[in-house]
Every structure is written in C-alpha cells, then in structure tokens.
Short mmCIF file of C-alpha atoms and ligand atoms in Angstrom, two decimals:
data_model
loop_
_atom_site.label_atom_id
_atom_site.label_comp_id
_atom_site.label_asym_id
_atom_site.label_seq_id
_atom_site.Cartn_x
_atom_site.Cartn_y
_atom_site.Cartn_z
CA MET A 1070 -8.14 -202.78 -84.19
CA VAL A 1071 -9.53 -206.15 -85.82
CA GLU A 1072 -7.61 -206.75 -88.75
CA THR A 1073 -9.97 -208.22 -92.01
CA SER A 1074 -8.09 -209.00 -94.54
CA ALA A 1075 -11.37 -208.02 -97.22
CA ALA A 1076 -10.47 -206.79 -100.77
CA HIS A 1077 -13.40 -204.37 -100.02
CA ARG A 1078 -12.71 -203.46 -96.36
CA TRP A 1079 -13.84 -200.10 -96.83
CA VAL A 1080 -17.72 -200.52 -98.31
CA VAL A 1081 -20.51 -201.20 -95.74
CA ALA A 1082 -23.47 -203.38 -96.94
CA ILE A 1083 -26.73 -202.35 -95.28
CA ASP A 1084 -29.20 -205.13 -96.94
CA GLY A 1085 -32.84 -205.28 -95.17
CA PRO A 1086 -36.45 -205.56 -96.29
CA ALA A 1087 -38.31 -202.40 -97.84
CA ALA A 1088 -38.77 -199.74 -95.66
CA ALA A 1089 -36.42 -201.56 -92.88
CA GLY A 1090 -34.90 -197.45 -92.49
CA LYS A 1091 -31.97 -198.85 -94.46
CA SER A 1092 -31.43 -195.46 -96.45
CA THR A 1093 -31.69 -193.05 -93.15
CA VAL A 1094 -29.49 -195.61 -91.08
CA ALA A 1095 -26.81 -195.33 -94.37
CA GLN A 1096 -27.15 -191.09 -95.13
CA LEU A 1097 -26.30 -190.45 -91.25
CA LEU A 1098 -23.22 -192.95 -91.67
CA ALA A 1099 -22.04 -191.78 -94.44
CA ASP A 1100 -22.00 -188.57 -92.75
CA ARG A 1101 -20.23 -189.22 -90.27
CA LEU A 1102 -17.45 -191.35 -92.23
CA GLY A 1103 -17.08 -189.62 -94.71
CA ALA A 1104 -18.19 -192.39 -96.94
CA LEU A 1105 -20.77 -191.95 -100.05
CA LEU A 1106 -23.48 -193.29 -100.35
CA PHE A 1107 -24.51 -195.70 -103.18
CA ASP A 1108 -28.86 -196.92 -102.77
CA THR A 1109 -29.04 -199.83 -105.31
CA GLY A 1110 -32.42 -199.39 -104.85
CA SER A 1111 -32.83 -196.74 -107.37
CA LEU A 1112 -30.88 -198.89 -110.32
CA TYR A 1113 -33.58 -200.88 -110.29
CA ARG A 1114 -36.35 -198.27 -109.69
CA ALA A 1115 -34.87 -196.44 -112.64
CA LEU A 1116 -35.57 -199.70 -114.88
CA ALA A 1117 -38.83 -200.23 -113.68
CA LEU A 1118 -39.89 -196.28 -114.28
CA ALA A 1119 -38.48 -196.75 -118.08
CA VAL A 1120 -40.78 -200.37 -117.92
CA LEU A 1121 -43.33 -198.20 -117.43
CA ARG A 1122 -42.46 -196.05 -119.96
CA ALA A 1123 -41.61 -198.70 -123.18
CA GLU A 1124 -45.09 -200.12 -122.11
CA ILE A 1125 -42.58 -202.78 -121.57
CA ASP A 1126 -44.47 -206.53 -119.86
CA PRO A 1127 -42.13 -206.42 -116.21
CA ALA A 1128 -42.46 -210.55 -117.30
CA ASP A 1129 -40.04 -210.58 -120.34
CA GLU A 1130 -37.26 -210.86 -119.02
CA CYS A 1131 -35.31 -210.13 -121.79
CA ARG A 1132 -36.52 -207.76 -122.75
CA LEU A 1133 -36.01 -206.35 -119.94
CA ALA A 1134 -32.14 -207.11 -119.40
CA GLU A 1135 -31.46 -205.50 -122.91
CA LEU A 1136 -33.33 -202.32 -122.22
CA ALA A 1137 -31.20 -202.33 -118.93
CA ALA A 1138 -27.90 -202.46 -121.34
CA GLU A 1139 -28.91 -200.09 -122.89
CA LEU A 1140 -30.27 -197.33 -120.46
CA ASP A 1141 -28.29 -195.10 -118.87
CA ILE A 1142 -29.02 -195.00 -115.11
CA ALA A 1143 -26.89 -192.67 -113.03
CA VAL A 1144 -26.67 -192.04 -109.79
CA VAL A 1145 -24.74 -188.99 -108.51
CA PRO A 1146 -25.17 -186.98 -105.27
CA PRO A 1147 -27.85 -184.65 -104.47
CA THR A 1148 -27.73 -181.58 -107.13
CA VAL A 1149 -30.71 -179.58 -105.81
CA ARG A 1150 -31.81 -179.50 -102.66
CA ASP A 1151 -34.86 -181.15 -101.53
CA GLY A 1152 -34.31 -183.65 -99.50
CA ARG A 1153 -33.31 -186.17 -101.74
CA LEU A 1154 -30.40 -188.33 -100.57
CA ALA A 1155 -29.06 -188.49 -104.12
CA THR A 1156 -30.05 -187.65 -107.77
CA VAL A 1157 -30.84 -190.13 -109.81
CA HIS A 1158 -30.52 -189.63 -114.09
CA LEU A 1159 -32.23 -192.32 -116.37
CA ASP A 1160 -30.72 -190.70 -119.40
CA GLY A 1161 -30.12 -187.63 -118.26
CA GLU A 1162 -33.15 -186.80 -116.77
CA ASP A 1163 -33.80 -186.23 -113.43
CA VAL A 1164 -36.12 -189.24 -112.15
CA THR A 1165 -35.01 -188.72 -108.24
CA TRP A 1166 -39.37 -188.61 -107.52
CA GLU A 1167 -40.14 -190.19 -109.99
CA ILE A 1168 -39.30 -194.06 -108.78
CA ARG A 1169 -40.47 -192.97 -105.75
CA ALA A 1170 -44.00 -193.51 -106.83
CA PRO A 1171 -46.39 -195.28 -105.45
CA ALA A 1172 -46.98 -197.14 -109.85
CA VAL A 1173 -42.93 -197.79 -109.71
CA ASP A 1174 -42.91 -199.43 -106.41
CA ALA A 1175 -45.83 -202.33 -107.68
CA VAL A 1176 -43.09 -203.51 -110.33
CA VAL A 1177 -39.37 -203.05 -108.86
CA SER A 1178 -40.21 -206.07 -107.32
CA PRO A 1179 -40.78 -207.92 -110.26
CA VAL A 1180 -38.70 -206.53 -112.62
CA SER A 1181 -35.78 -207.00 -109.92
CA ALA A 1182 -36.48 -210.83 -109.61
CA HIS A 1183 -35.47 -211.67 -113.19
CA PRO A 1184 -31.52 -212.77 -112.70
CA ALA A 1185 -30.93 -211.31 -116.04
CA VAL A 1186 -31.48 -208.11 -115.06
CA ARG A 1187 -29.81 -208.18 -111.46
CA ALA A 1188 -26.47 -209.85 -114.14
CA ALA A 1189 -27.17 -206.58 -116.47
CA LEU A 1190 -26.76 -204.10 -113.51
CA LEU A 1191 -24.04 -206.17 -111.22
CA PRO A 1192 -21.27 -204.59 -112.94
CA HIS A 1193 -22.60 -200.67 -112.55
CA GLN A 1194 -23.24 -201.69 -108.45
CA ARG A 1195 -19.60 -203.24 -108.22
CA ARG A 1196 -17.66 -200.70 -110.19
CA ILE A 1197 -18.63 -198.32 -107.03
CA ALA A 1198 -17.41 -200.48 -104.64
CA SER A 1199 -14.26 -200.33 -105.50
CA GLY A 1200 -13.29 -197.43 -105.04
CA LEU A 1201 -12.82 -194.90 -102.27
CA PRO A 1202 -15.33 -195.58 -98.85
CA VAL A 1203 -18.76 -196.03 -99.82
CA VAL A 1204 -22.17 -196.76 -97.57
CA ILE A 1205 -23.84 -199.45 -100.24
CA VAL A 1206 -27.55 -200.39 -99.78
CA GLY A 1207 -29.88 -202.76 -101.35
CA ARG A 1208 -30.52 -206.70 -100.73
CA ASP A 1209 -28.48 -208.39 -101.77
CA ILE A 1210 -24.82 -206.57 -101.59
CA GLY A 1211 -23.76 -208.63 -98.35
CA SER A 1212 -24.42 -211.71 -99.98
CA VAL A 1213 -23.70 -211.47 -103.20
CA VAL A 1214 -22.44 -207.35 -105.45
CA VAL A 1215 -20.16 -206.82 -102.34
CA PRO A 1216 -19.15 -210.66 -100.21
CA ASP A 1217 -15.99 -209.59 -99.04
CA ALA A 1218 -17.36 -205.97 -97.62
CA GLY A 1219 -16.29 -204.33 -94.50
CA VAL A 1220 -19.34 -204.20 -92.66
CA LYS A 1221 -22.29 -205.81 -93.68
CA ILE A 1222 -25.16 -204.99 -91.73
CA PHE A 1223 -28.92 -206.13 -92.04
CA LEU A 1224 -31.78 -204.35 -90.99
CA GLU A 1225 -35.03 -205.39 -90.31
CA ALA A 1226 -38.44 -204.35 -88.58
CA SER A 1227 -42.02 -205.87 -88.09
CA PRO A 1228 -44.28 -205.72 -92.04
CA GLU A 1229 -46.76 -202.89 -89.50
CA GLU A 1230 -43.66 -200.77 -88.05
CA ARG A 1231 -42.00 -200.30 -91.93
CA ALA A 1232 -45.47 -200.17 -92.97
CA ARG A 1233 -45.79 -197.39 -90.70
CA ARG A 1234 -42.74 -195.53 -91.99
CA ARG A 1235 -43.43 -196.30 -95.74
CA PHE A 1236 -46.83 -193.96 -94.51
CA ALA A 1237 -45.97 -191.09 -92.68
CA GLU A 1238 -42.94 -190.86 -96.16
CA LEU A 1239 -45.26 -190.54 -98.36
CA ARG A 1240 -48.20 -188.68 -96.70
CA GLU A 1241 -45.05 -185.98 -95.88
CA ARG A 1242 -44.46 -185.84 -99.76
CA GLY A 1243 -47.91 -185.43 -100.54
CA VAL A 1244 -48.81 -188.71 -102.01
CA GLU A 1245 -52.66 -189.62 -101.26
CA VAL A 1246 -52.14 -193.11 -99.84
CA ASP A 1247 -53.75 -195.10 -97.56
CA PHE A 1248 -51.97 -197.67 -94.47
CA ASP A 1249 -53.37 -200.80 -95.73
CA ALA A 1250 -52.30 -200.93 -98.75
CA VAL A 1251 -49.50 -199.63 -98.29
CA LEU A 1252 -48.83 -202.84 -95.75
CA ALA A 1253 -50.28 -205.20 -98.29
CA ASP A 1254 -47.88 -203.61 -101.04
CA LEU A 1255 -44.69 -203.78 -98.44
CA ARG A 1256 -46.04 -207.66 -97.68
CA ARG A 1257 -46.16 -208.22 -101.32
CA ARG A 1258 -43.07 -206.97 -102.00
CA ASP A 1259 -40.84 -209.08 -99.25
CA ALA A 1260 -42.68 -212.05 -100.58
CA ILE A 1261 -40.94 -211.55 -103.88
CA ASP A 1262 -38.06 -210.40 -102.43
CA THR A 1263 -37.70 -213.53 -100.45
CA GLY A 1264 -38.77 -215.49 -102.78
CA ARG A 1265 -37.13 -215.03 -106.49
CA ALA A 1266 -34.72 -218.26 -107.42
CA ALA A 1267 -31.44 -214.93 -107.79
CA SER A 1268 -30.22 -212.99 -105.22
CA PRO A 1269 -32.99 -213.63 -102.83
CA LEU A 1270 -32.95 -210.75 -100.03
CA ARG A 1271 -31.80 -212.50 -97.03
CA ALA A 1272 -29.03 -211.72 -94.50
CA ALA A 1273 -25.75 -213.27 -95.30
CA ALA A 1274 -23.90 -215.79 -92.88
CA ASP A 1275 -21.44 -213.37 -91.38
CA ALA A 1276 -24.42 -210.13 -91.36
CA LEU A 1277 -24.82 -208.59 -88.09
CA VAL A 1278 -28.93 -208.53 -88.02
CA LEU A 1279 -30.23 -205.31 -86.32
CA ASN A 1280 -34.13 -205.02 -85.69
CA THR A 1281 -35.05 -201.79 -85.79
CA ASP A 1282 -38.36 -201.68 -84.21
CA ARG A 1283 -36.97 -200.69 -80.57
CA LEU A 1284 -34.25 -199.15 -81.60
CA THR A 1285 -33.49 -195.35 -82.74
CA VAL A 1286 -32.05 -194.75 -85.30
CA PRO A 1287 -29.25 -192.48 -83.56
CA GLU A 1288 -28.75 -196.24 -81.66
CA VAL A 1289 -28.74 -198.04 -84.96
CA VAL A 1290 -26.28 -195.71 -86.30
CA ASP A 1291 -24.22 -195.98 -83.27
CA ARG A 1292 -23.50 -199.67 -83.50
CA ILE A 1293 -22.40 -199.87 -87.24
CA GLU A 1294 -20.27 -196.96 -86.94
CA GLU A 1295 -18.47 -198.57 -84.37
CA ARG A 1296 -18.09 -201.80 -86.53
CA ALA A 1297 -17.16 -199.49 -89.36
CA ARG A 1298 -14.51 -197.74 -87.13
CA ALA A 1299 -13.26 -201.10 -85.66
CA ILE A 1300 -11.63 -201.42 -89.82
CA TRP A 1301 -11.32 -198.75 -90.84
CA THR A 1302 -9.42 -195.82 -88.88
CA PRO A 1303 -9.97 -192.71 -89.25
CA THR A 1304 -6.52 -192.26 -90.28
CA GLU A 1305 -6.64 -194.47 -93.08
CA ALA A 1306 -9.72 -193.66 -94.33
CA VAL A 1307 -8.54 -189.62 -95.04
CA VAL A 1308 -4.97 -190.82 -96.65
CA ARG A 1309 -7.15 -193.50 -98.82
CA GLY A 1310 -9.48 -190.38 -99.80
CA GLU A 1311 -6.96 -188.19 -100.21
CA THR A 1312 -4.53 -190.57 -102.34
CA GLN A 1313 -6.91 -191.57 -104.64
O1 LIG B 122 -34.91 -200.61 -101.61
P1 LIG B 122 -36.00 -200.63 -102.44
O2 LIG B 122 -36.98 -200.32 -102.25
O3 LIG B 122 -35.63 -198.58 -103.10
O4 LIG B 122 -35.60 -201.53 -103.98
C1 LIG B 122 -36.73 -200.70 -104.48
C2 LIG B 122 -36.63 -202.97 -105.25
O5 LIG B 122 -35.12 -203.42 -105.64
C3 LIG B 122 -36.78 -203.58 -103.96
O6 LIG B 122 -38.58 -204.28 -104.05
C4 LIG B 122 -36.38 -205.26 -104.76
C5 LIG B 122 -34.96 -204.43 -105.22
N1 LIG B 122 -33.41 -204.47 -104.95
C6 LIG B 122 -33.05 -205.52 -104.95
O7 LIG B 122 -33.90 -206.42 -106.17
N2 LIG B 122 -31.65 -205.51 -104.93
C7 LIG B 122 -30.68 -204.73 -104.87
N3 LIG B 122 -29.89 -204.49 -104.18
C8 LIG B 122 -32.27 -203.46 -104.32
C9 LIG B 122 -33.02 -203.31 -104.59
#
C-alpha cells in the first residue's frame, strides 16, 4: 500500500480542459470505488445561468460575487433517470439540462474567471471534500481546492478530439450545432481558463497527466482506480463510509 499523509486521502481530484472526458471517467470511477461524484463545473454553470437570467453584465465582478453568495446551488445525486450524472438545483429549481446549453457555455468561462466569484464558491467545494470518499471534477481541484487530495489526475486531449466528443454529445441531446463553432468555443474557453490570473487551469505539480486521445475510457479509469486503491484500501473505504 502507498502511504500518504494527505488529510484528504479520500479525494480523487480530476482536472483538465473542457470536454477532455472528465465527467465520463469520473462517473465510472466513482461507481467502481463506491464514491460520491461532484462536478464543480456545475456550480459555475448554475451561477452563469443566474447571471444570464438576471441580465447582469458578466464583467461585473462585484455583482457576480454578490449573486454567488446569495444563490442556493445544490448538486445532488440524480433525481431523474434521464442520463444525467447529478441533479443541479438553483434556488430549488432543477436546472440540470439548462446549465448545459450553448448560451451558458458562452458566458461560463468569463464568469468563472473573477477571483471574487471563485472565492465565493470555494467553501461549498471544500465542504464536499471533507467527508466520505469523493471524486471531484474541475479545473483547479488538485492545485487550489484540495491540494492535498489523495489522488490527483489531469486529463488532457487535443482540441479536435475534444470538439468531436462535445459535438457528438450535443447532437445526441438534439442540440443543433456546427462542428467548427464547437471547436472555436472550446479554444476560446481554453484560452480564458488557462489565461486567467485566479487559479488558472493547470496540472498540479504532483498530478498524473493522462492524454486521452489514444486511451479508451475504461483504460483511463483503470489507471486512476489503480492509484486510488493503492491509497484507499477497500476495507478502509467501507469502514469509513459506514462510520461517517
Ligand atoms: O467543466 P465544465 O465545462 O462544466 O466547466 C464550466 C466552466 O467552469 C469552465 O469553462 C471553467 C469553469 N470551472 C472552473 O473555473 N473551475 C472549476 N473547478 C470548474 C469549472
């Protein structure tokens, strides 16, 4: 067994750019490990939706941070069997699919780039990391939110491969999109996510970087599972799950 002194040894942090396959990998991994799944992008997306609805300027950091502090955003296990990985409530309303719309894609990166917004959403993310075994997905989980996570993974893939995946996913949901527009949107979001001053998208120094261009989803999950099991022995995970 690999020894770790991490206070958050029960956390698997999965970071990476948009459409690198993080959510798919994380769901399968969480199932195999009997862990919770928490996609932190949902928080930023729910806030972006609220910003659109309230017609607030996405550049208005002050108003955005106030809104982030006022809103009640809850990410809970799926409440409807329609392919969702989690249910997202915004002030009690189920917005699970609405936060995945292209209109939200268009504003979520600038909204999430503000330091005050990130600070407002940080405690929510850290609360979830403080309990049972959990797989947390985001951009800065291993570098900022839970820097002492037991396992840190950074998933990457080429922009073209990511655009192909995002395009297929949107088409499957019946959303009419153009491939070049999807690719351009991903490149735009990459530039904002990696270029922002506040916790930019980057691999933590001690993260395992996996390029998923030529790896299947099960292959990626196998590699992460192996790491997690080396740290959380199954018995310990079960005991901890039953006693918390
Ligand atoms: O993973 P996603 O596409 O649902 O994330 C939506 C946006 O939220 C993404 O453009 C960057 C931002 N995000 C972030 O800044 N930090 C996180 N931990 C998660 C998401």
